[in-house]
PDB file of C-alpha atoms in Angstrom:
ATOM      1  CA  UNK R  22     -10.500 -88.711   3.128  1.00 87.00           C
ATOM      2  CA  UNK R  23     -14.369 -89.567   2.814  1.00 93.00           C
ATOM      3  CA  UNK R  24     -16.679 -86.158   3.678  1.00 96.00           C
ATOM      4  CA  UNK R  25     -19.330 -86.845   5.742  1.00 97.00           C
ATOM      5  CA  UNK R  26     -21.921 -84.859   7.407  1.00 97.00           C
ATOM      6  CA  UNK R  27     -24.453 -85.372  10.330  1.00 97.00           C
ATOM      7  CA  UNK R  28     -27.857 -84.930   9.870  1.00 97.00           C
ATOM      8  CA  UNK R  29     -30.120 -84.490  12.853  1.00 95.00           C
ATOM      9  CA  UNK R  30     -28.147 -83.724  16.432  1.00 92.00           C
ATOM     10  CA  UNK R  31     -30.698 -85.442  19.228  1.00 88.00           C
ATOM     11  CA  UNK R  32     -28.589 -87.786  20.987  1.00 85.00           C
ATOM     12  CA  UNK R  33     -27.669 -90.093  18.262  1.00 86.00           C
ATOM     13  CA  UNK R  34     -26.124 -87.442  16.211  1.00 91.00           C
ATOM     14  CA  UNK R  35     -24.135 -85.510  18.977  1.00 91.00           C
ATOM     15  CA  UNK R  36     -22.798 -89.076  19.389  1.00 88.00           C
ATOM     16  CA  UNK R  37     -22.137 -89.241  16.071  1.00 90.00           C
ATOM     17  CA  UNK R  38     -20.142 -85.834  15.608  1.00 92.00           C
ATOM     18  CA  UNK R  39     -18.085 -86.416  18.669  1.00 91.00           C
ATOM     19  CA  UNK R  40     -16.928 -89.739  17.297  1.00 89.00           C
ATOM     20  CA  UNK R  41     -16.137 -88.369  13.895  1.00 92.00           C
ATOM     21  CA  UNK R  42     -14.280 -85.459  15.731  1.00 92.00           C
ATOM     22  CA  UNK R  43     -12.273 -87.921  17.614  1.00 90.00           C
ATOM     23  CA  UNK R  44     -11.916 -91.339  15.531  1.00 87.00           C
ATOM     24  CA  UNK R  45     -10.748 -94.342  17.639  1.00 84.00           C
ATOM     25  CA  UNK R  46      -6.803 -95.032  16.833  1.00 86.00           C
ATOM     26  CA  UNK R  47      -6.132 -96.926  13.508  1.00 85.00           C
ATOM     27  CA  UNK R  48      -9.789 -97.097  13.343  1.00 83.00           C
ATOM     28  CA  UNK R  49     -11.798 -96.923   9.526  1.00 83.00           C
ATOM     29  CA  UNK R  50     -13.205 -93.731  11.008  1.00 84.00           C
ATOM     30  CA  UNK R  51      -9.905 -91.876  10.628  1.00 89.00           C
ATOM     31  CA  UNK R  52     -10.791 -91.744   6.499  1.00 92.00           C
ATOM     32  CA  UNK R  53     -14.199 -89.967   7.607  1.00 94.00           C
ATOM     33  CA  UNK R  54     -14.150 -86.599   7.277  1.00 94.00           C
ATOM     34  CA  UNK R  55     -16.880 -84.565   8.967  1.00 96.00           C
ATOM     35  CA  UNK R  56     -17.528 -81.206   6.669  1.00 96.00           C
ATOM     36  CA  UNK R  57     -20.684 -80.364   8.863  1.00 95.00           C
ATOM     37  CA  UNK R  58     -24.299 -81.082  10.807  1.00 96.00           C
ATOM     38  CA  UNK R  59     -27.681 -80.464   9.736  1.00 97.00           C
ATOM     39  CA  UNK R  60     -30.108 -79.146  11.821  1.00 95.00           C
ATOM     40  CA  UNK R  61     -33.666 -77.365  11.921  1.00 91.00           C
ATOM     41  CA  UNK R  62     -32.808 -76.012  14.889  1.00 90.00           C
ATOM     42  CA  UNK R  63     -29.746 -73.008  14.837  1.00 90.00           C
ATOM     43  CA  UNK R  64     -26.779 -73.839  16.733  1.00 87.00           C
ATOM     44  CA  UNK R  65     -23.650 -72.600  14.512  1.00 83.00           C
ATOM     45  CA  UNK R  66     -20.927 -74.914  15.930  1.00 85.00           C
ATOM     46  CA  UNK R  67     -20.901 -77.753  17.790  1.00 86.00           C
ATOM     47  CA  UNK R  68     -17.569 -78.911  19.069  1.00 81.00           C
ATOM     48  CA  UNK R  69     -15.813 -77.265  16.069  1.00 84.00           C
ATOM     49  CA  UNK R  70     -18.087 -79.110  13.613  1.00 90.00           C
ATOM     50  CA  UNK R  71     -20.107 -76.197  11.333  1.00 94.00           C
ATOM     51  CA  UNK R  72     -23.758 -76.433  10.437  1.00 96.00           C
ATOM     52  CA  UNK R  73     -24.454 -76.299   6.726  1.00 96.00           C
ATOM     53  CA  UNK R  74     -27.925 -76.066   5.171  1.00 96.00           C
ATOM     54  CA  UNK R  75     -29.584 -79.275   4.001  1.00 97.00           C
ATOM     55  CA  UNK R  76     -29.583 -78.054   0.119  1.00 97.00           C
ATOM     56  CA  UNK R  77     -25.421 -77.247   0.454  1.00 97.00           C
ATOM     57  CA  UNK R  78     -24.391 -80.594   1.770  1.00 97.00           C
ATOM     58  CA  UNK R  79     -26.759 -81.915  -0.454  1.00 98.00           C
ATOM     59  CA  UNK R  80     -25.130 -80.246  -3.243  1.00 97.00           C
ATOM     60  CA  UNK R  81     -21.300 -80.527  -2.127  1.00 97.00           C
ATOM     61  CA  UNK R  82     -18.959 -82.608  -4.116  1.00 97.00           C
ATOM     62  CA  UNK R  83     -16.670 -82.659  -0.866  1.00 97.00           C
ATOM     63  CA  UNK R  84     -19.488 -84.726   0.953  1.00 97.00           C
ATOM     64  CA  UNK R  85     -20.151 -88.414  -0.501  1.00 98.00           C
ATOM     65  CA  UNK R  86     -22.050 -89.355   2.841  1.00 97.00           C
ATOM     66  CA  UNK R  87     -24.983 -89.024   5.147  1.00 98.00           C
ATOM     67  CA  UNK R  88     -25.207 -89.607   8.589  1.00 97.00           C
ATOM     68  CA  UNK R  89     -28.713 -89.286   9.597  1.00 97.00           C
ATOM     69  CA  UNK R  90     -30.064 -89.529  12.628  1.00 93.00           C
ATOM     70  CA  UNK R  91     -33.127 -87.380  12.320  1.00 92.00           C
ATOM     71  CA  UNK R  92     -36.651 -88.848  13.867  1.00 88.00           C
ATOM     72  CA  UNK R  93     -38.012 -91.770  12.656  1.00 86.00           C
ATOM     73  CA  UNK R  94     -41.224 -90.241  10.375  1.00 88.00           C
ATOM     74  CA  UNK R  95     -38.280 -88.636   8.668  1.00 93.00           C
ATOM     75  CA  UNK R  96     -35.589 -91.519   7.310  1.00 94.00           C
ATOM     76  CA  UNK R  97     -37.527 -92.293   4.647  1.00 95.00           C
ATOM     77  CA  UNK R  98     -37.192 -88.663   2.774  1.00 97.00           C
ATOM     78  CA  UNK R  99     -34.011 -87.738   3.650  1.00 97.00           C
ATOM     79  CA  UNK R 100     -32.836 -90.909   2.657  1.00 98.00           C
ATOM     80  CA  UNK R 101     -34.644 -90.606  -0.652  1.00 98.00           C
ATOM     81  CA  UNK R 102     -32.698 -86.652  -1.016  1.00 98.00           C
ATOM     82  CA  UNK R 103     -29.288 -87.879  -0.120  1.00 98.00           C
ATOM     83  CA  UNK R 104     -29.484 -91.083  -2.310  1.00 98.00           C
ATOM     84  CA  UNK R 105     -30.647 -88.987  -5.218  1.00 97.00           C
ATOM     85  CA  UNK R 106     -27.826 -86.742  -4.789  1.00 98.00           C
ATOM     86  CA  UNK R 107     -25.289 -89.454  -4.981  1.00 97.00           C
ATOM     87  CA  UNK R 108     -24.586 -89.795  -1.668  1.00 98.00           C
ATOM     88  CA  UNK R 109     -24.007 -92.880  -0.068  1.00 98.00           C
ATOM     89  CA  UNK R 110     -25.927 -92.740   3.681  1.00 98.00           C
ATOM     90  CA  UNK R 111     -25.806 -94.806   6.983  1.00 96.00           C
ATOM     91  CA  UNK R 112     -29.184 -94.149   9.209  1.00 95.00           C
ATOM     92  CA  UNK R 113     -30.066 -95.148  12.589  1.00 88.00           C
ATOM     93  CA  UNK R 114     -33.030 -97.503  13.184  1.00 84.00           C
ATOM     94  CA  UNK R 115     -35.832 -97.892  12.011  1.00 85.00           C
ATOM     95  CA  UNK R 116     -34.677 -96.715   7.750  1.00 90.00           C
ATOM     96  CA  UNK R 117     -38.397 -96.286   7.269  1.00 90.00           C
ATOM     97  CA  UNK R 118     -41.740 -96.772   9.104  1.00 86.00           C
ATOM     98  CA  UNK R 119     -42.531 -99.774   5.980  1.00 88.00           C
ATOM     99  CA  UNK R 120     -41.759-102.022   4.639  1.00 88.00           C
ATOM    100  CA  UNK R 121     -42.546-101.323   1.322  1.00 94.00           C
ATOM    101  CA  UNK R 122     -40.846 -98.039   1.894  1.00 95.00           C
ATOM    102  CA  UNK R 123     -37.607 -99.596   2.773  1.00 94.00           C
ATOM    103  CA  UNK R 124     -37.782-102.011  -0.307  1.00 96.00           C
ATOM    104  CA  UNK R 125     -38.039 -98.940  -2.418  1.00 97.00           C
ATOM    105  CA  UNK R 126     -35.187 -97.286  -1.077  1.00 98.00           C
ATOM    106  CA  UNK R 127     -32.979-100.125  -1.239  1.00 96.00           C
ATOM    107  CA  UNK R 128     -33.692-101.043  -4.781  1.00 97.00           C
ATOM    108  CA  UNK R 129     -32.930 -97.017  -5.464  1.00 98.00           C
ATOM    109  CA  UNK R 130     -29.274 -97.202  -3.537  1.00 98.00           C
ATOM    110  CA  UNK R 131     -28.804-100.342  -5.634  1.00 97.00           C
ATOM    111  CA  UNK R 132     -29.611 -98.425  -8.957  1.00 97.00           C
ATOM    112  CA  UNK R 133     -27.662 -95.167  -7.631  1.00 97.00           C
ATOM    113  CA  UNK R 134     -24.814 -97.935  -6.316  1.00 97.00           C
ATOM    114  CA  UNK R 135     -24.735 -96.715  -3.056  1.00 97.00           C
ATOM    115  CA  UNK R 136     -24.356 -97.874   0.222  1.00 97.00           C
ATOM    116  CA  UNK R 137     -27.700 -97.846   2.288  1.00 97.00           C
ATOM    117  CA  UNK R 138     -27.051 -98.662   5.812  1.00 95.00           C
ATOM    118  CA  UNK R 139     -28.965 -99.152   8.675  1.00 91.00           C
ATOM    119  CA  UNK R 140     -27.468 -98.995  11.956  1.00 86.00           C
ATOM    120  CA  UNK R 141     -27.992-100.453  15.098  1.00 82.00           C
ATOM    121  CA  UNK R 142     -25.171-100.371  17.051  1.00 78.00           C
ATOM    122  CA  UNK R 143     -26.794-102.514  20.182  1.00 80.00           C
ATOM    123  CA  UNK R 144     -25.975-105.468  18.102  1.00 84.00           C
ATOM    124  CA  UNK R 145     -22.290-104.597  17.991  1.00 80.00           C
ATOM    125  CA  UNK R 146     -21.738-104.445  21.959  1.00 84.00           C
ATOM    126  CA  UNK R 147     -20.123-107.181  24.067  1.00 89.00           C
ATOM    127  CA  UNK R 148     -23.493-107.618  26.219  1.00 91.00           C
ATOM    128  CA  UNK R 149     -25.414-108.696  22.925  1.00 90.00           C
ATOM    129  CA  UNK R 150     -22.686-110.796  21.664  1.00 92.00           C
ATOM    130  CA  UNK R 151     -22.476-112.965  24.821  1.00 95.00           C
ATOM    131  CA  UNK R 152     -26.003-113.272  24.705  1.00 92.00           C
ATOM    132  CA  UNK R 153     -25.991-114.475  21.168  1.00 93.00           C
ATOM    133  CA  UNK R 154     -23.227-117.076  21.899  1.00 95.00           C
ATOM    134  CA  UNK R 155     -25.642-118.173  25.712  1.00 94.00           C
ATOM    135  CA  UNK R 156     -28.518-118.504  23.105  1.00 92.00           C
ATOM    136  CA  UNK R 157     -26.680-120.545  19.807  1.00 92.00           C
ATOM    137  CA  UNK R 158     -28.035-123.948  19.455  1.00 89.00           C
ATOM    138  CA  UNK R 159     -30.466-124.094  22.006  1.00 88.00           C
ATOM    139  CA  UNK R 160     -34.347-124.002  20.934  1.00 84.00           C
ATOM    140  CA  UNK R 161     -36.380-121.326  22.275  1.00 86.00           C
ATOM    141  CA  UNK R 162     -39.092-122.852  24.357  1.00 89.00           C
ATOM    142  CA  UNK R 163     -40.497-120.081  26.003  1.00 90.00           C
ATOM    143  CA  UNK R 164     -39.749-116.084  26.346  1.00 88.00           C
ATOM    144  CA  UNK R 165     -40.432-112.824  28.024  1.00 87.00           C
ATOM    145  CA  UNK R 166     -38.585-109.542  26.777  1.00 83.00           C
ATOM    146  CA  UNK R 167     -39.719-106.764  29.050  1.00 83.00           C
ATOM    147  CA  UNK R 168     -38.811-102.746  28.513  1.00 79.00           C
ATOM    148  CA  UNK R 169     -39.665 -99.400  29.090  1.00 79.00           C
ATOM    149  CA  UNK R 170     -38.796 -96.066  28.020  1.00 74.00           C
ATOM    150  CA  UNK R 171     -40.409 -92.638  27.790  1.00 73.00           C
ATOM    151  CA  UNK R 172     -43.680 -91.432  26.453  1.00 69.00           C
ATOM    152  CA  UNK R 173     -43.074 -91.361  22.289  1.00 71.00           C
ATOM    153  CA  UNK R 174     -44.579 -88.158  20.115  1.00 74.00           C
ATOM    154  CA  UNK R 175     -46.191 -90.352  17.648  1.00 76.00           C
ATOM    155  CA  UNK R 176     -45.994 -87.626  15.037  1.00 74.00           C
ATOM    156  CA  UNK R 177     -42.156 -88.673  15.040  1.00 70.00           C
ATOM    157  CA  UNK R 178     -41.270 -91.401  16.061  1.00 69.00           C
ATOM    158  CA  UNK R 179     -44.339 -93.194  14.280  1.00 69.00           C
ATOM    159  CA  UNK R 180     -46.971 -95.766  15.701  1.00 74.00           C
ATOM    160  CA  UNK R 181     -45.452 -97.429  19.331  1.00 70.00           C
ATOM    161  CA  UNK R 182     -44.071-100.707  17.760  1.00 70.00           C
ATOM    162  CA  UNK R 183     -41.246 -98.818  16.047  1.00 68.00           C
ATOM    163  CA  UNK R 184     -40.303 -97.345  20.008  1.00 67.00           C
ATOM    164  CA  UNK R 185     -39.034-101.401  20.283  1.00 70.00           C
ATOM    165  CA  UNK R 186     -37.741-102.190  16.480  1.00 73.00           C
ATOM    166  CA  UNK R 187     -34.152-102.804  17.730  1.00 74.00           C
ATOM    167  CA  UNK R 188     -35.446-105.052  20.511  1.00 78.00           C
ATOM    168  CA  UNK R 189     -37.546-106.783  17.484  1.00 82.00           C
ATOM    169  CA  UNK R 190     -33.986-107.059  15.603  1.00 84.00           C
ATOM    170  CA  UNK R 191     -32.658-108.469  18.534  1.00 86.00           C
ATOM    171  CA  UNK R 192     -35.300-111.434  18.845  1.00 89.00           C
ATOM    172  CA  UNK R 193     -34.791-111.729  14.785  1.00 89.00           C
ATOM    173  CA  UNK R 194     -31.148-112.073  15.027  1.00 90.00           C
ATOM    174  CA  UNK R 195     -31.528-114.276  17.955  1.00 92.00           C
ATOM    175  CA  UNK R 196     -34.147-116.639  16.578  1.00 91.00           C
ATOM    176  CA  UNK R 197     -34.766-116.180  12.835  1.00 90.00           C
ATOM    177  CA  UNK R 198     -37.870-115.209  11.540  1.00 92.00           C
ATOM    178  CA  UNK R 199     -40.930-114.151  13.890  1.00 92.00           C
ATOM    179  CA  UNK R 200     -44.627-114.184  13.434  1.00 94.00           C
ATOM    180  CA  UNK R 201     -47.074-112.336  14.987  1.00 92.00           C
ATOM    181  CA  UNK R 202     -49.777-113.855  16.481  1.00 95.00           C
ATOM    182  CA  UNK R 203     -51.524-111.277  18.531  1.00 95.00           C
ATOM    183  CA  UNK R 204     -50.740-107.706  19.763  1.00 91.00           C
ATOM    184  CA  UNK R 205     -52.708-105.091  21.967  1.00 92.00           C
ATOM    185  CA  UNK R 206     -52.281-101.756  23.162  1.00 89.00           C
ATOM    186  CA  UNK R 207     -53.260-100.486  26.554  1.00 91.00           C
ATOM    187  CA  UNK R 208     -53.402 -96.569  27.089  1.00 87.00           C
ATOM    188  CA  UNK R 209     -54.021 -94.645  30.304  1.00 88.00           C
ATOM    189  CA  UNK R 210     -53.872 -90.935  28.576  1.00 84.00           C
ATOM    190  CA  UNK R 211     -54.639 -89.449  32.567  1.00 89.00           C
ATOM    191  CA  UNK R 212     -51.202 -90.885  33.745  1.00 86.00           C
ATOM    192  CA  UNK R 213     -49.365 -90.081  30.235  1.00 83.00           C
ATOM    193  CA  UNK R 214     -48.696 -94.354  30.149  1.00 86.00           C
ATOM    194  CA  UNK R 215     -49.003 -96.697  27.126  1.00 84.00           C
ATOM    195  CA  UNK R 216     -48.101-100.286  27.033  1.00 86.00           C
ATOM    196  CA  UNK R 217     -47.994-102.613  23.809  1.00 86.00           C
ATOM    197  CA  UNK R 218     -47.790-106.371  24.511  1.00 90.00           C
ATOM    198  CA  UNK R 219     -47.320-108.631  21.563  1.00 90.00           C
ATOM    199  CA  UNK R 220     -46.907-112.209  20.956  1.00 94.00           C
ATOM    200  CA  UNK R 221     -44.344-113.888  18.311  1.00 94.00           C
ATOM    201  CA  UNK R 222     -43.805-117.258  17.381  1.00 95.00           C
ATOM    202  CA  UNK R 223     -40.632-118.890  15.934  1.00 92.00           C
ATOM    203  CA  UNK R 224     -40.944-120.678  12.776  1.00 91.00           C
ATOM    204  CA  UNK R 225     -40.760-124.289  14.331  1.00 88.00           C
ATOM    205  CA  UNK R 226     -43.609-122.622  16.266  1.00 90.00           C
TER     206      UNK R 226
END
């Protein structure tokens, strides 16, 4: 069995310790072990799943990897822990908030030969992977991708473009590269609203 633990326990990483807790039949997740969550916050259990502190599951030899689902503005440095201690990690979108940070970190899981994953598991549903067959071999012409969501704190989830970074993966798996040719940011901070509307083109342009 591979020892795991959760870090983080917003909605991502309850999702995360319920699957490990109840691994799909003949699944690869019935080899994952879950030894434990990580949390600021004090909760004790969760579903039968015990919280450890960051330095003991850092430190175990039981756990060889990280699930972290933690706020954005902090991938990067737990990453950079759990790599460091020989862990291998999978963490949710976005792994850092640049890319020169993310180059760093996987050149260091390269050295440490560990596996750095980052997950998006949008691109994995049946939705997206009709789309992606609609979409093969046709040239884009012409597109609008509209979507909303809540009001971000920017403290943690990082400047507004990384609120639609798996939308932006879904355009780059779609249609190869992107560049940007123009982006601007509207804010109305009476009616708690901001909207960010930016332009891409393909690279047949």
């Amino acid at each position: 069995m591979f020892g795991t633990v959760v870090v983080g326990v917003g909605i991502a990483g309850l999702a995360r310790i319920r699957d490990l807790m109840n691994p799909m039949p003949s699944s690869p997740s019935e080899h994952l072990k879950l030894l434990g969550f990580v949390s600021r916050r004090s909760f004790g259990n969760i579903n039968e799943a015990k919280q450890i502190s960051l330095e003991d599951a850092l430190r175990s030899k039981e756990i060889h990897a990280a699930f972290i689902s933690t706020e954005n503005r902090s991938h990067e440095e737990t990453i950079r822990m759990f790599l460091e201690a020989g862990k291998h990690v999978l963490v949710e979108y976005p792994m850092a908030l640049s890319a020169k940070a993310a180059h760093e970190l996987w050149e260091m899981a390269e050295q440490k030969d560990k596996v750095l994953h980052v997950e998006h598991i949008e691109l994995l549903t049946e939705e997206y992977k009709q789309l992606k067959k609609e979409v093969a071999g046709k040239d884009l012409v012409k597109g609008t991708l509209h979507f909303t969501g809540h009001v971000l704190d920017e403290n943690k989830a990082g400047f507004p473009a990384f609120s639609g970074i798996a939308r932006l993966t879904w355009l780059i798996d779609l249609f190869g590269d992107l560049t940007v040719t123009s982006a601007t940011r509207e804010k109305q901070k009476d009616k708690n609203y901001s909207r960010m509307t930016v332009h891409f083109q393909t690279t047949n342009k």
